[in-house]
Short mmCIF file of C-alpha atoms in Angstrom, two decimals:
data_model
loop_
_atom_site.label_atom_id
_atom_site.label_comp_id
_atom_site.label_asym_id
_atom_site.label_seq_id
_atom_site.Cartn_x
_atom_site.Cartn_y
_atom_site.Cartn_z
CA UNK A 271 167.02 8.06 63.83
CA UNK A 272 163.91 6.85 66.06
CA UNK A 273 166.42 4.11 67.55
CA UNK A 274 167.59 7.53 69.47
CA UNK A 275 166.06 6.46 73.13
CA UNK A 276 168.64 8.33 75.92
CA UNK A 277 171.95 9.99 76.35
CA UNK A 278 173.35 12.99 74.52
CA UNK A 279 172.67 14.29 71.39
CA UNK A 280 174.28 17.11 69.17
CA UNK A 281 173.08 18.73 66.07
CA UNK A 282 174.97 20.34 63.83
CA UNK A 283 174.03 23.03 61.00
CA UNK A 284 170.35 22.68 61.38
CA UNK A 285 169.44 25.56 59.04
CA UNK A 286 166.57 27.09 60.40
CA UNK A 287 166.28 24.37 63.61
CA UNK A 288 162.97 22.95 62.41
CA UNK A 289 164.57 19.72 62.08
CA UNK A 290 165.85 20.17 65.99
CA UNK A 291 162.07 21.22 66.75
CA UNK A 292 160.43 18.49 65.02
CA UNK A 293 163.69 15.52 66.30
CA UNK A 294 162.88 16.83 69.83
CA UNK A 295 159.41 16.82 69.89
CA UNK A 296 159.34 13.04 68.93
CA UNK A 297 162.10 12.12 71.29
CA UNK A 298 160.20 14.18 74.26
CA UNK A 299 159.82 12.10 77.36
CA UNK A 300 162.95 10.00 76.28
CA UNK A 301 165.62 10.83 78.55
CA UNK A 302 167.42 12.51 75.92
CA UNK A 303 169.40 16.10 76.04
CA UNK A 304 170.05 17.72 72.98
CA UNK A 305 172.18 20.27 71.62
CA UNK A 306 171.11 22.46 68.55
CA UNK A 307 173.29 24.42 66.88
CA UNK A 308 173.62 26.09 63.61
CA UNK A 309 176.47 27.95 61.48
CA UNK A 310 175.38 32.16 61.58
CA UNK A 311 175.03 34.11 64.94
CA UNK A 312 171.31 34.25 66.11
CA UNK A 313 170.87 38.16 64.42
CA UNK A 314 171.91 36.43 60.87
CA UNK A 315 170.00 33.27 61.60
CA UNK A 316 167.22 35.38 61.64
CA UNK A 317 167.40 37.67 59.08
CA UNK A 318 168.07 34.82 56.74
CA UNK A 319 165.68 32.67 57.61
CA UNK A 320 162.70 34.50 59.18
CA UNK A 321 160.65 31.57 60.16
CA UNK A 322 163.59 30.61 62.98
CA UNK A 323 162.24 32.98 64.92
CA UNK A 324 159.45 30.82 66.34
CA UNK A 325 161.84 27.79 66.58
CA UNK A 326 164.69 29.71 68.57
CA UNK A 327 161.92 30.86 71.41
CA UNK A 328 159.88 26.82 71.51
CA UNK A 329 163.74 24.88 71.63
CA UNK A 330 165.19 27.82 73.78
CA UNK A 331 161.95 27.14 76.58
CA UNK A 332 162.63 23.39 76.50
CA UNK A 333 164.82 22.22 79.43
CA UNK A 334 166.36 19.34 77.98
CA UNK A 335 167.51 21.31 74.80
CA UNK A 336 170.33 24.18 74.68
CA UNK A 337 171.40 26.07 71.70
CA UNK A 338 174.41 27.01 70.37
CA UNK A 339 174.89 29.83 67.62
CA UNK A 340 177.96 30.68 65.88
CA UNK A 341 179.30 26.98 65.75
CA UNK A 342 181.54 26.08 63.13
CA UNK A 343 181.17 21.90 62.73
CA UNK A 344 184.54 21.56 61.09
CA UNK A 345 186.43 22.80 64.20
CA UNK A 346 184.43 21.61 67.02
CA UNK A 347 185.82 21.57 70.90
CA UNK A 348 184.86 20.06 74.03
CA UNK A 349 184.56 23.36 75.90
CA UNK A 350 181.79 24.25 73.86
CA UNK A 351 179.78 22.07 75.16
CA UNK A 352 180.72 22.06 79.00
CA UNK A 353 182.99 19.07 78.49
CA UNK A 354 180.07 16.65 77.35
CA UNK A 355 180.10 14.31 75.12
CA UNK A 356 177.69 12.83 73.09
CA UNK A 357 176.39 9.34 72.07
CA UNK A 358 174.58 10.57 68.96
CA UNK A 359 175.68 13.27 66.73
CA UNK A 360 173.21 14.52 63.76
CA UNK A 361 174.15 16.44 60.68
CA UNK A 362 171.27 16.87 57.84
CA UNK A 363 172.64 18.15 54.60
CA UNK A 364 175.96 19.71 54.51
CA UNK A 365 176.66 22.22 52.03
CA UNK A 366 179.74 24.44 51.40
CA UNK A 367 177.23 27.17 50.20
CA UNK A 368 176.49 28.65 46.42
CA UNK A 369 176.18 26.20 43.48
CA UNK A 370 177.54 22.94 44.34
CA UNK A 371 181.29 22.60 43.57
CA UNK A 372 182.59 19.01 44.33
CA UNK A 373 185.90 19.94 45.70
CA UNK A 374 184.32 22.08 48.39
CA UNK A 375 181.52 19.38 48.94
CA UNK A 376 184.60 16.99 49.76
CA UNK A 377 186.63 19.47 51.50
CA UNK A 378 183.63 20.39 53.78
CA UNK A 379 182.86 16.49 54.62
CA UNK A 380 186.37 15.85 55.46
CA UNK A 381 186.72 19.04 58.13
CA UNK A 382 183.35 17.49 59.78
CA UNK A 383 184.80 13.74 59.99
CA UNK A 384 188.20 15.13 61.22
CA UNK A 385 185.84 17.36 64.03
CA UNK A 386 183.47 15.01 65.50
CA UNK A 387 185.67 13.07 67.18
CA UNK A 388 186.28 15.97 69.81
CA UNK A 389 182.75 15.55 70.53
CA UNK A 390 182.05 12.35 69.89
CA UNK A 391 181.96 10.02 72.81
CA UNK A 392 183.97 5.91 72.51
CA UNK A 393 180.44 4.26 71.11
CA UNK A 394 179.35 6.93 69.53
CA UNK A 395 177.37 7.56 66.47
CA UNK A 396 177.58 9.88 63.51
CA UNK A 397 174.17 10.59 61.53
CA UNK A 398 174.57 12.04 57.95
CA UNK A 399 172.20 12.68 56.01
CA UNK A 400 172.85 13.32 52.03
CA UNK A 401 170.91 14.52 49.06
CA UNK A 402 170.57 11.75 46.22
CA UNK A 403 173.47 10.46 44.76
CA UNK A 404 175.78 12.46 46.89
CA UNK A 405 177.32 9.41 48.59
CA UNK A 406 178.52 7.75 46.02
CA UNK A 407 176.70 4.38 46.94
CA UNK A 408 174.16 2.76 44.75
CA UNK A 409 171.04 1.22 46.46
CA UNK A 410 172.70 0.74 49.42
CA UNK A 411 169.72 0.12 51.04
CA UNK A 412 169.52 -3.38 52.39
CA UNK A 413 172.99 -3.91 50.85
CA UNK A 414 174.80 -7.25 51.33
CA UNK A 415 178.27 -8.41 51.16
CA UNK A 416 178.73 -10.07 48.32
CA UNK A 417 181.18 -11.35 44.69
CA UNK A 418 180.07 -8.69 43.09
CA UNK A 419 182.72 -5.49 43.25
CA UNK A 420 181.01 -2.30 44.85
CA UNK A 421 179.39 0.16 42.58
CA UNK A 422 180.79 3.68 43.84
CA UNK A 423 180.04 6.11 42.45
CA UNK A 424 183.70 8.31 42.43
CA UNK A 425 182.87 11.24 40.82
CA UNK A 426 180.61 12.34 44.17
CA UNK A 427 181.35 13.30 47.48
CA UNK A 428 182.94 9.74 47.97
CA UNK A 429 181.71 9.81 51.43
CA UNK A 430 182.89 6.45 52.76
CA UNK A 431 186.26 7.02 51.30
CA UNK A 432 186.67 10.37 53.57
CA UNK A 433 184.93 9.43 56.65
CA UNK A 434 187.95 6.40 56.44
CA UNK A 435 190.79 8.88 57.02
CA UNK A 436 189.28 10.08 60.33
CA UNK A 437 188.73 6.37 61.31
CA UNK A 438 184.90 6.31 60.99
CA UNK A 439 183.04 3.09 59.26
CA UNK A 440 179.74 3.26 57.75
CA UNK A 441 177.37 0.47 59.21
CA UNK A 442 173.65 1.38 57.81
CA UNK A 443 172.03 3.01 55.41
CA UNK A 444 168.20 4.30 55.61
CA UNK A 445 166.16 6.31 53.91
CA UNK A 446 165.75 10.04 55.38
CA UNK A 447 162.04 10.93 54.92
CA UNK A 448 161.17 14.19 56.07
CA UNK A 449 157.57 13.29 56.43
CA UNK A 450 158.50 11.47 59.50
CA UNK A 451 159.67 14.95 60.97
CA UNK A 452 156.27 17.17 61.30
CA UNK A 453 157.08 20.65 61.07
CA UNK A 454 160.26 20.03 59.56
CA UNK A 455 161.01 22.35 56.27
CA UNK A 456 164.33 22.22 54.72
CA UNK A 457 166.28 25.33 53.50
CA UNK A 458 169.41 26.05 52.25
CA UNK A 459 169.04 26.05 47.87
CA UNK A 460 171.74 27.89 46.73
CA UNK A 461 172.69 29.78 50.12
CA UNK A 462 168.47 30.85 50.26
CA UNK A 463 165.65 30.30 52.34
CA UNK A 464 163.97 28.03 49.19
CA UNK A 465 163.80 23.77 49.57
CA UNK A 466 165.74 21.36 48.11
CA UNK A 467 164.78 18.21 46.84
CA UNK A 468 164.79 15.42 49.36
CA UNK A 469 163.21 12.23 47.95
CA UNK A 470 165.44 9.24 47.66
CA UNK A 471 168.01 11.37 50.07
CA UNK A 472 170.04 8.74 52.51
CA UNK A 473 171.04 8.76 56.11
CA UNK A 474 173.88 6.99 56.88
CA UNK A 475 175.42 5.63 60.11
CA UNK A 476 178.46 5.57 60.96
CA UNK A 477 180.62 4.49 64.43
CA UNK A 478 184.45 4.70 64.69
CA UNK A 479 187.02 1.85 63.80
CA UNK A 480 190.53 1.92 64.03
CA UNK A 481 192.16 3.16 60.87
CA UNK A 482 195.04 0.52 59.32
CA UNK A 483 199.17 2.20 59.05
CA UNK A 484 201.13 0.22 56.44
CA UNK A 485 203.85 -0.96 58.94
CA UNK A 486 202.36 -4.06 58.87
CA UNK A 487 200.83 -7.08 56.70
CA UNK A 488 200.12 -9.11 59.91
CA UNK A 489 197.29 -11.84 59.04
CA UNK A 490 194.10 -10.85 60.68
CA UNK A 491 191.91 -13.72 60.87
CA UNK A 492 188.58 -11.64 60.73
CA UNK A 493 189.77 -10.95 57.40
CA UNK A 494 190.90 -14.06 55.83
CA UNK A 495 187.48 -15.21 56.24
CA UNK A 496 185.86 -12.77 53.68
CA UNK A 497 187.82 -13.51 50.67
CA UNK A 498 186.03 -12.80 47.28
CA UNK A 499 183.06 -11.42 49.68
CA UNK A 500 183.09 -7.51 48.96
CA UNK A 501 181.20 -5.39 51.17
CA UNK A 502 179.46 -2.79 49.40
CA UNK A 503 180.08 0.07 52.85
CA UNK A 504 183.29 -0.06 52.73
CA UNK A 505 186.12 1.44 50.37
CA UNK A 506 188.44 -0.52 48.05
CA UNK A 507 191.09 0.07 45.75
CA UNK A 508 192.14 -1.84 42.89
CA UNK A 509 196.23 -2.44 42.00
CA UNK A 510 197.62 -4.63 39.17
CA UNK A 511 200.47 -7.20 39.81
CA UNK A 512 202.59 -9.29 36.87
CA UNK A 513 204.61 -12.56 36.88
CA UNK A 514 206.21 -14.07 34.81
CA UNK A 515 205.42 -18.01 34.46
CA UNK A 516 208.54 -20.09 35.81
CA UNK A 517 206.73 -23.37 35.20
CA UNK A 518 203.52 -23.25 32.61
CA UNK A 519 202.35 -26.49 34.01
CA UNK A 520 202.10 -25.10 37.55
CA UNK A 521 198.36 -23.71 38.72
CA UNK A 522 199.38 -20.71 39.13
CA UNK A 523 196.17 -18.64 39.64
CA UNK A 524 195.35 -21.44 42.74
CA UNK A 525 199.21 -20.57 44.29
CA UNK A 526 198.84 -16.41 43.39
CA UNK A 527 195.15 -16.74 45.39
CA UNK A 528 197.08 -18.80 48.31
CA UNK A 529 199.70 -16.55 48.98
CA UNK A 530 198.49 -13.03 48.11
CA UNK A 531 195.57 -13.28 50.50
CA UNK A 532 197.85 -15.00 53.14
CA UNK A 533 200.72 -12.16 52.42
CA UNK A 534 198.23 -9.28 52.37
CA UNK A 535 196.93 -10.24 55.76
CA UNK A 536 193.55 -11.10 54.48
CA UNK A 537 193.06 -7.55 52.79
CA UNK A 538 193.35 -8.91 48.92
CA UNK A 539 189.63 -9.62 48.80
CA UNK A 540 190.15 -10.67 45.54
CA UNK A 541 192.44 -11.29 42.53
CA UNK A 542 191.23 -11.67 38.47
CA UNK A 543 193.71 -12.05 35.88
CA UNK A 544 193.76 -9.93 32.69
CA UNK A 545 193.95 -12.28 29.86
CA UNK A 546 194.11 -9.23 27.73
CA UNK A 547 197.25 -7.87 29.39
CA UNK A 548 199.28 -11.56 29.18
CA UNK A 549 202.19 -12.60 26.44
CA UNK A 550 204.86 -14.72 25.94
CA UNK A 551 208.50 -13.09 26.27
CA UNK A 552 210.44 -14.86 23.53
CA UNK A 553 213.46 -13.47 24.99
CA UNK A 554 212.95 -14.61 28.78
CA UNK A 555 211.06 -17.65 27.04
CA UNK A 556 208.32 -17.01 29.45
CA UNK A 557 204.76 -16.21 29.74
CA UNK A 558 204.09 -12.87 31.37
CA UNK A 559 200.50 -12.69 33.09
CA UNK A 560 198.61 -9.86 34.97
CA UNK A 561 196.25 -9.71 38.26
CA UNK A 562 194.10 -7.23 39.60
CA UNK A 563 193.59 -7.08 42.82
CA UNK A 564 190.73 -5.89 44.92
CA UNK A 565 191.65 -4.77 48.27
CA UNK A 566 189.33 -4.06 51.35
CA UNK A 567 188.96 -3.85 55.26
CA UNK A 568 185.62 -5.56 56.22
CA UNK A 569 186.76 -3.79 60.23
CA UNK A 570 188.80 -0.95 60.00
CA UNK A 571 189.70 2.07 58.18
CA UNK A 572 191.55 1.44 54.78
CA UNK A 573 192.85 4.80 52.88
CA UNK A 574 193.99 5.35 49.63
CA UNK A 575 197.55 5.72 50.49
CA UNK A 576 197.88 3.64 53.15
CA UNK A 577 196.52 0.66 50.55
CA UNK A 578 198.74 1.86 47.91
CA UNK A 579 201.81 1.98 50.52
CA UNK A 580 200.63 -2.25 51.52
CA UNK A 581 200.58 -3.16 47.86
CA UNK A 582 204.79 -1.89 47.99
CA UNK A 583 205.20 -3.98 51.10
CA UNK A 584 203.40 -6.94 49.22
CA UNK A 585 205.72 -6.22 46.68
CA UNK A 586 208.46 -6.56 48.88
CA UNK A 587 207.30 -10.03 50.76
CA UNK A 588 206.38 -11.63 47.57
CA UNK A 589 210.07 -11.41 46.01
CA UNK A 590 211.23 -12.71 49.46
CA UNK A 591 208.54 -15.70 49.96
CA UNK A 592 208.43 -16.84 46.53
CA UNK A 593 212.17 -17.02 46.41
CA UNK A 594 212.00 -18.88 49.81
CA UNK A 595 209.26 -21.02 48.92
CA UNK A 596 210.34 -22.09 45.51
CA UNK A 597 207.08 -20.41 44.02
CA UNK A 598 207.15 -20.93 40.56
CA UNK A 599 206.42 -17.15 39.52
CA UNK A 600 208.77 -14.71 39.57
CA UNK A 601 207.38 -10.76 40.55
CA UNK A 602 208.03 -8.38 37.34
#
């Protein structure tokens, strides 16, 4: 967050704004405007949160900072803020309220990423910051593309897999350490005024990409570049595909690698067969065998159905090239 030098800058659901107090006090001098604003009117701010008080008067006699009561960050709009938009927007520890429940965790993320882009301005940048293991990601931190399929973590708030469907694409991780924020006390445990604990809590960075429609398995050279290279920020889904062998002799796994990358448009990051899953049809006299397939956008937004809706479409070229082609496999 100290990379934040000028422009526009919106908080949302600061709790009792000593986060705001303690972000604008570093970033003083800066060239930087802020907007702070929080969920509850300034009467219930208040009244749950006593210690507000102080914050509301300090951020309310600062000229580059307004606030903003009353605002609801799943259903921002432009007129709220006089038409500006804003090159950084910052959102510490979203909660639906009560004891955690994981389908209102979700629900709550999703209304945020579908909001900000209202707000948002082209080169913009979203700042969310999660509790441990929230995410989904494991030790992201100084992550790398790599071989190695992504551990994510699904039963969490799967963060990375909603921002997608609002076309947003994690680029960072860092750690959030609120001793860098003097002053700042969080709040919020269980709907009260108590802490919560922070250590090993992320911030992650995200900046919008365009999100991928199945209408199309157009080759995208970006792509084709990162086969079997998995990158560990970005979603993936995993379908199975069968054959059956036409030709035993025939290298099949070095012809299935050729032509589902090329036919995918580069998004089959990788394919493994299933050894387990493979037999020999005495009827057919042929040798059934089974891939899974591993499929990813290293630059834009890939969603659950629109990768499930591109596997059908692969289906769908495969019977038509192979045929073509003379590909000795034949699509079950």
């Amino acid at each position: 967050m100290n990379q934040i030098k000028d422009g526009h800058v919106l908080i949302l659901g600061d709790g009792n704004l000593s986060f705001s107090l303690a972000f604008v006090k570093q970033h003083a001098g800066d060239g930087v405007h802020f907007w702070c604003t929080v969920m509850e009117s300034e009467a219930e701010l208040i009244n749950r949160y006593p210690t507000s008080r102080s914050n509301i008067d300090y951020l309310g006699a600062m000229p580059s900072v307004r606030l903003r009561f009353e605002t609801d960050a799943t259903r921002l709009k432009l007129e709220w803020f006089d038409g500006q938009l804003f090159e950084h927007v910052v959102m510490n520890f979203p909660h639906p309220g009560g004891k955690t429940n994981l389908r209102k965790c979700r629900a709550l993320l999703s209304g945020v990423f579908e909001s900000i882009p209202a707000v948002l301005a082209p080169a913009g940048r979203f700042l969310l910051s999660l509790a441990p293991k929230q995410s989904g990601l494991s030790s992201p931190i100084g992550s790398v593309i790599s071989s190695e399929v992504p551990a994510h973590n699904k039963d969490s708030w799967a963060v990375i897999y909603l921002a997608s469907y609002s076309g947003f694409l994690l680029q960072f991780v860092a750690n959030f350490d609120p001793r860098a924020y003097p002053g700042y006390t969080c709040t919020g445990y269980l709907s009260q005024s108590k802490g919560f604990h922070q250590t090993g809590s992320e911030t992650m960075i995200f900046s919008r990409a365009a999100v991928l429609t199945a209408s199309s398995l157009t080759a995208n050279e970006q792509e084709l570049q990162y086969f079997d290279q998995l990158h560990p920020l970005r979603p993936y889904y995993l379908h199975d595909v069968s054959f059956w062998l036409l030709n035993e002799d025939a290298d099949h796994a070095s012809l299935l690698k050729h032509w589902l990358v090329q036919l995918s448009g580069g998004l089959v990051k990788r394919l493994s067969p299933l050894p387990e899953l493979q037999y020999k049809c005495s009827e057919r006299n042929a040798t059934s065998v089974v891939y899974r397939l591993v499929w990813q956008s290293h630059f834009a937004c890939l969603t659950r159905e629109c990768c499930r809706d591109r596997q059908n479409l692969l289906r769908e070229r495969i019977t038509v090239v192979f045929s073509d082609e003379r590909v000795p496999l034949e699509l079950r």
